[in-house]
PDB file of C-alpha atoms in Angstrom:
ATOM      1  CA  UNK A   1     105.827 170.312  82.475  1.00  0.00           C
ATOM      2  CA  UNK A   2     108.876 173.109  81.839  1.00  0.00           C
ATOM      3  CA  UNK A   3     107.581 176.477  83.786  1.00  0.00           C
ATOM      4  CA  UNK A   4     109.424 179.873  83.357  1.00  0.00           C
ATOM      5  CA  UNK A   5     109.580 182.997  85.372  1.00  0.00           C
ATOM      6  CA  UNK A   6     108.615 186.015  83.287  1.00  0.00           C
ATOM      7  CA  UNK A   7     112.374 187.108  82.408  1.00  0.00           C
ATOM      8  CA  UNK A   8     112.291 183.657  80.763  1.00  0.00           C
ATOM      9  CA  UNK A   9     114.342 181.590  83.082  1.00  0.00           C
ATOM     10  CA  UNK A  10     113.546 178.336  83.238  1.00  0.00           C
ATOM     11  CA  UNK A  11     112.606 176.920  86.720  1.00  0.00           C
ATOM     12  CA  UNK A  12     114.227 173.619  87.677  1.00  0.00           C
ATOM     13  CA  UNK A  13     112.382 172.596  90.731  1.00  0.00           C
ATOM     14  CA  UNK A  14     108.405 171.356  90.678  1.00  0.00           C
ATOM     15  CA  UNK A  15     106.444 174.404  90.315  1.00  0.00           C
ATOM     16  CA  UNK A  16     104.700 172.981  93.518  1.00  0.00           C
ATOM     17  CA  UNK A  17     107.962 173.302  95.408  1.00  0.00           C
ATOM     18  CA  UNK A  18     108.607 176.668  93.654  1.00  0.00           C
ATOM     19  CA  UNK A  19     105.386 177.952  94.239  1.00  0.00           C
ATOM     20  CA  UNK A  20     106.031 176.997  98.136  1.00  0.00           C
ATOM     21  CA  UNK A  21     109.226 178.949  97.968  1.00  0.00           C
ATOM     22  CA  UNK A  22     107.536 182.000  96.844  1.00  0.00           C
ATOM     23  CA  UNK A  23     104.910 182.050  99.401  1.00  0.00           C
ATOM     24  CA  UNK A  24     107.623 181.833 101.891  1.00  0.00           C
ATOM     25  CA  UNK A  25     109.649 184.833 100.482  1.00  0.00           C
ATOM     26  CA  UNK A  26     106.785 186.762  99.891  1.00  0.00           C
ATOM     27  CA  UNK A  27     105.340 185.653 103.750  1.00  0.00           C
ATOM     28  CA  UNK A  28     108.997 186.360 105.378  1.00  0.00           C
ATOM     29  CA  UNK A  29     108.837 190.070 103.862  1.00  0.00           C
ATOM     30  CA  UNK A  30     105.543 190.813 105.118  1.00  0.00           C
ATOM     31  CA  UNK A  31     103.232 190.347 102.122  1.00  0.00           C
ATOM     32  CA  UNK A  32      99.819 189.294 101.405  1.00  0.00           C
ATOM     33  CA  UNK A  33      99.511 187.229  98.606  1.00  0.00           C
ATOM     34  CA  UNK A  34      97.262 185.949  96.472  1.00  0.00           C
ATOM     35  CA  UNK A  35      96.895 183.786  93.615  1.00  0.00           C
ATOM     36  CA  UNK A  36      94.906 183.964  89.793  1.00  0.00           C
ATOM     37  CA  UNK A  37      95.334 180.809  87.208  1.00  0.00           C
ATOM     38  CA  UNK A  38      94.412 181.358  83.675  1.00  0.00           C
ATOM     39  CA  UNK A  39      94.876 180.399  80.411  1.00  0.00           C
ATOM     40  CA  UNK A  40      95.303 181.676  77.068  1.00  0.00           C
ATOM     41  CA  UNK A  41      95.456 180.381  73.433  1.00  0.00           C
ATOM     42  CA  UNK A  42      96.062 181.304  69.966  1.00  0.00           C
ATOM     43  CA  UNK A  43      95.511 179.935  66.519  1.00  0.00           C
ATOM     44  CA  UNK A  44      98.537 180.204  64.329  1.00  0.00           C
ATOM     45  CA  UNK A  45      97.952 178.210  61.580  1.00  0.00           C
ATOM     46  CA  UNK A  46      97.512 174.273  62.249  1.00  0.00           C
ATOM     47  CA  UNK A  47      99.027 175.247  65.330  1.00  0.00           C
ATOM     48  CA  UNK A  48      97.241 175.984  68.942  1.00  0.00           C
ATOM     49  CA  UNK A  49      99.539 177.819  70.964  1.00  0.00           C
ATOM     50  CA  UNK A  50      98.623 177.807  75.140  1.00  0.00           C
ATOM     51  CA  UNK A  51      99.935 179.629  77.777  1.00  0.00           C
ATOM     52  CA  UNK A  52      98.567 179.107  81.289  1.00  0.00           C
ATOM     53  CA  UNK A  53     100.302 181.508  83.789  1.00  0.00           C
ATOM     54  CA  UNK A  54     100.625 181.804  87.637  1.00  0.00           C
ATOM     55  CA  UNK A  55      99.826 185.210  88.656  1.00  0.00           C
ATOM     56  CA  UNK A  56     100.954 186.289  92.346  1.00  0.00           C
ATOM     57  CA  UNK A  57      99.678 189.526  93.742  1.00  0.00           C
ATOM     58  CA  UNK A  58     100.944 191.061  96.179  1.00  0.00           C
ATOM     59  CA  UNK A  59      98.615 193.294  98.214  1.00  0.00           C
ATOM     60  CA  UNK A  60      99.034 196.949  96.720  1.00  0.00           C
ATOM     61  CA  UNK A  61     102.766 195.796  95.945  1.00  0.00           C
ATOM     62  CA  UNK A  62     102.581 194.774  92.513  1.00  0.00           C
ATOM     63  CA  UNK A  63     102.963 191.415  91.354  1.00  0.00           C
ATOM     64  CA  UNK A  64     105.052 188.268  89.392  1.00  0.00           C
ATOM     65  CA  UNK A  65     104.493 185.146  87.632  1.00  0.00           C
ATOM     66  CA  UNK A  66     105.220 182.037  86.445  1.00  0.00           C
ATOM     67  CA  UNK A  67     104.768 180.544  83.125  1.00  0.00           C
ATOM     68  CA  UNK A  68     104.087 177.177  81.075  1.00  0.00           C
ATOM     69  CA  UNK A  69     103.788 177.262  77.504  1.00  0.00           C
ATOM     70  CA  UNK A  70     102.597 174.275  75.162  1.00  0.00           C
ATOM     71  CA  UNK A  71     101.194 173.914  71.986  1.00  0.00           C
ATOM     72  CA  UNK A  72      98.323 171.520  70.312  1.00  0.00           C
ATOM     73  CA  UNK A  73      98.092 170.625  66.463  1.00  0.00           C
ATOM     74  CA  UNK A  74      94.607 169.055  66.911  1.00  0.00           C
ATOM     75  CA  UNK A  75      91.893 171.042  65.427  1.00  0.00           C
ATOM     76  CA  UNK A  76      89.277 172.433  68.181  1.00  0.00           C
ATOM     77  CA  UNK A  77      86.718 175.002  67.605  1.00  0.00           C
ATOM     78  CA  UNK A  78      86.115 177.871  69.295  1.00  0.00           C
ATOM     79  CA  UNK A  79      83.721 176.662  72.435  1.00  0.00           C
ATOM     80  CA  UNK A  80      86.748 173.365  72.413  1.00  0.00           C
ATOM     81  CA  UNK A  81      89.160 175.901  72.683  1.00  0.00           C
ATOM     82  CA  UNK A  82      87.538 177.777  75.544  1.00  0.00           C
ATOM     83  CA  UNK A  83      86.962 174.650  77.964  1.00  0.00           C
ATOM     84  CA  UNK A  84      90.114 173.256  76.715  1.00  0.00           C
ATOM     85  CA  UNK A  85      91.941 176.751  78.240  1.00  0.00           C
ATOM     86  CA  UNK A  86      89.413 176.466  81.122  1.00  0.00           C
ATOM     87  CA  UNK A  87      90.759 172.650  82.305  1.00  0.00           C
ATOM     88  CA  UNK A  88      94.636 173.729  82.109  1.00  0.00           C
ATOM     89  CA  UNK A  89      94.061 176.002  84.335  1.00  0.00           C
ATOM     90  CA  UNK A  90      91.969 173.943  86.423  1.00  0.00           C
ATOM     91  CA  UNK A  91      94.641 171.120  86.222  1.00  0.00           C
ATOM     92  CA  UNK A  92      97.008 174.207  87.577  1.00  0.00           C
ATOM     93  CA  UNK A  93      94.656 175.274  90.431  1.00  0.00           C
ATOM     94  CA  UNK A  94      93.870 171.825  91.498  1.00  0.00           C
ATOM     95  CA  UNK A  95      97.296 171.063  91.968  1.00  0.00           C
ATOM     96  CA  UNK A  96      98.034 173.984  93.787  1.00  0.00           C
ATOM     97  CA  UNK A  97      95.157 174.361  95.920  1.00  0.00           C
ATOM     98  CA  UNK A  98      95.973 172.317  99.196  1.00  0.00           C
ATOM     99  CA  UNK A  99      99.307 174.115  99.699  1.00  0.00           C
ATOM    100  CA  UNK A 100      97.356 177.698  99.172  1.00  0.00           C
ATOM    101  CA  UNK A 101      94.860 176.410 101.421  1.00  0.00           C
ATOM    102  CA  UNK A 102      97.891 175.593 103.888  1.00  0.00           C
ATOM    103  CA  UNK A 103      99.153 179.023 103.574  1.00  0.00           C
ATOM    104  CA  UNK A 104      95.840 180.675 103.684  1.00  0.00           C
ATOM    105  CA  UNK A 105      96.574 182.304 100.057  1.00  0.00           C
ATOM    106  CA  UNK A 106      93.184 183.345  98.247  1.00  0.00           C
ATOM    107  CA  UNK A 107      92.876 181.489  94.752  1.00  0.00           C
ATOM    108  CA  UNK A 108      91.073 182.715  91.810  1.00  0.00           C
ATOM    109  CA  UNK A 109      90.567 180.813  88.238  1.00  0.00           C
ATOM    110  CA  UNK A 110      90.345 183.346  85.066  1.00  0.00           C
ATOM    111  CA  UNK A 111      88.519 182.433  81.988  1.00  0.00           C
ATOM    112  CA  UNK A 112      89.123 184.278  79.150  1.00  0.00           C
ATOM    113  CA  UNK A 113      85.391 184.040  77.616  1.00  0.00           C
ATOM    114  CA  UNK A 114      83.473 187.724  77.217  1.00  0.00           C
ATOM    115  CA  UNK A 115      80.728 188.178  79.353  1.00  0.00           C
ATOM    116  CA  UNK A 116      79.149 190.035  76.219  1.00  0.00           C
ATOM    117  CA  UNK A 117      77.047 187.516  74.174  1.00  0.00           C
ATOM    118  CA  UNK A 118      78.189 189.056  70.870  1.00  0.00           C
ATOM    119  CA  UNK A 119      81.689 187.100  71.358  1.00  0.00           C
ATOM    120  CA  UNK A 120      82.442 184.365  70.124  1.00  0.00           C
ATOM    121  CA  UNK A 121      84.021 182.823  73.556  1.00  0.00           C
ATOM    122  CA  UNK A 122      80.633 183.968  75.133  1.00  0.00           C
ATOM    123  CA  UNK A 123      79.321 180.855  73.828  1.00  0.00           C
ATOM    124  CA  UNK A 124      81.821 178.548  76.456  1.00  0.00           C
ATOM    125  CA  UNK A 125      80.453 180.688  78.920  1.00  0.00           C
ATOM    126  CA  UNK A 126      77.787 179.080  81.030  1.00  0.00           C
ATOM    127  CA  UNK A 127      79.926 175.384  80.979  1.00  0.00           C
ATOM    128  CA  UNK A 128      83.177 177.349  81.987  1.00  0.00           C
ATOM    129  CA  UNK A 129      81.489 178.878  84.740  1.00  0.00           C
ATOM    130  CA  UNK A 130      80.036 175.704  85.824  1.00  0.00           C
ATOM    131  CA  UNK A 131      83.591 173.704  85.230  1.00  0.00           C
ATOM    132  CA  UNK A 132      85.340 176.126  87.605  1.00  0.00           C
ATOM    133  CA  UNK A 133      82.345 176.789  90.410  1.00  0.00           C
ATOM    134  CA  UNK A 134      81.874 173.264  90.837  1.00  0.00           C
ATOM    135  CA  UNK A 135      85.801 172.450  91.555  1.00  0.00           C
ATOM    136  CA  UNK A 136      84.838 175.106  94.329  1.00  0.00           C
ATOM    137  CA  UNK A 137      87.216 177.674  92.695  1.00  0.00           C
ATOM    138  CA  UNK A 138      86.458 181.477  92.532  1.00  0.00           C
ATOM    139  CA  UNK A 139      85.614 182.055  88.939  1.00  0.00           C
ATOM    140  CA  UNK A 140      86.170 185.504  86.880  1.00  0.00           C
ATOM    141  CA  UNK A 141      85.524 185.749  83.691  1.00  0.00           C
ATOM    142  CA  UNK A 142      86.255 189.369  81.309  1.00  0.00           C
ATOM    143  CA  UNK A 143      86.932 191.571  82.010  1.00  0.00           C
ATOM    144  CA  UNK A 144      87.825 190.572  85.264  1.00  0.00           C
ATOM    145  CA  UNK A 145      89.895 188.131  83.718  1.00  0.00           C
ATOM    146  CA  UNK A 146      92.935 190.064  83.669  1.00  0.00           C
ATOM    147  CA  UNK A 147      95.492 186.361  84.147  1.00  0.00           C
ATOM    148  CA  UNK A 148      94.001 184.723  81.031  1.00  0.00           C
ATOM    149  CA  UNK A 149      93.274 187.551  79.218  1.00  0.00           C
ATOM    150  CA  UNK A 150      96.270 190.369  79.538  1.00  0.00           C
ATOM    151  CA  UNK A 151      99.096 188.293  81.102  1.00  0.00           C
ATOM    152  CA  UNK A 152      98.715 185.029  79.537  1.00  0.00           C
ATOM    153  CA  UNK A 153      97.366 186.739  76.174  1.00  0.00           C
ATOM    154  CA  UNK A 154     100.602 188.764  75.977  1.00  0.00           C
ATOM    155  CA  UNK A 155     102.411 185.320  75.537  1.00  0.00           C
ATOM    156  CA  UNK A 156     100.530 183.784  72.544  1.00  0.00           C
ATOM    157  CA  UNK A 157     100.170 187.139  70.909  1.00  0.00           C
TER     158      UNK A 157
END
């Protein structure tokens, strides 16, 4: 799995061992950190492209992230779609979560399904939530759901 930093370098070590590297930086310099997964898609076509991003925020410092890109040519709906952008970045979080448990980094999951039944990803709302609570992750949906739906949006846009 080829992950990027925003400027679009490509990072060469696991993102495990990268993400470890960060926390350390971010640690050394006296920040607090912490840590938002989500996942975006779009349709282009016959195409599905993804892009599930690693959002660090530093406490009232700003922020960076890392990125991983993919795309699908098998044909999903909508509700599909949603859970299939909800377990990449569950895959992500999982991964992730015993060495941000280690360094005491908060971890939340963003979905990016509408809280407001008259969207169409409202309907992958209720099995979303459910997918993420029950992996004992902090869920957000939007508009709270600023990963998945402003940082990894602006990649598949």
């Amino acid at each position: 799995m080829t992950w990027k930093k925003f400027n679009g370098e490509t990072i060469e070590s696991p993102i495990l061992e990268e993400v470890e590297h960060a926390i350390e930086r971010e640690s050394a310099l006296g920040n607090k950190l912490k840590v938002c997964i989500g996942t975006d898609s779009q349709v282009k076509g016959a195409i599905i492209d993804f892009a599930t991003v690693i959002v660090f925020l530093r406490e009232k410092k700003g922020g960076f992230m890392y990125i991983h890109q993919e795309r699908s040519s098998l044909k999903m709906g909508i509700k599909e779609r949603m859970l299939s952008e909800v377990q990449k970045s569950i895959e992500c979080a999982y991964s992730l979560c015993d060495l941000l448990d280690l360094y005491d980094v908060d971890l939340e999951v963003h979905a990016d399904i509408n809280t407001n039944p008259n969207f169409k990803s409202n309907m992958a709302l209720h099995e979303a939530m459910g997918y993420i609570l029950s992996m004992g992750f902090v869920f957000k949906a939007k508009p709270e759901a600023f990963a998945s739906s402003a940082c990894a949006n602006k990649l598949v846009q």
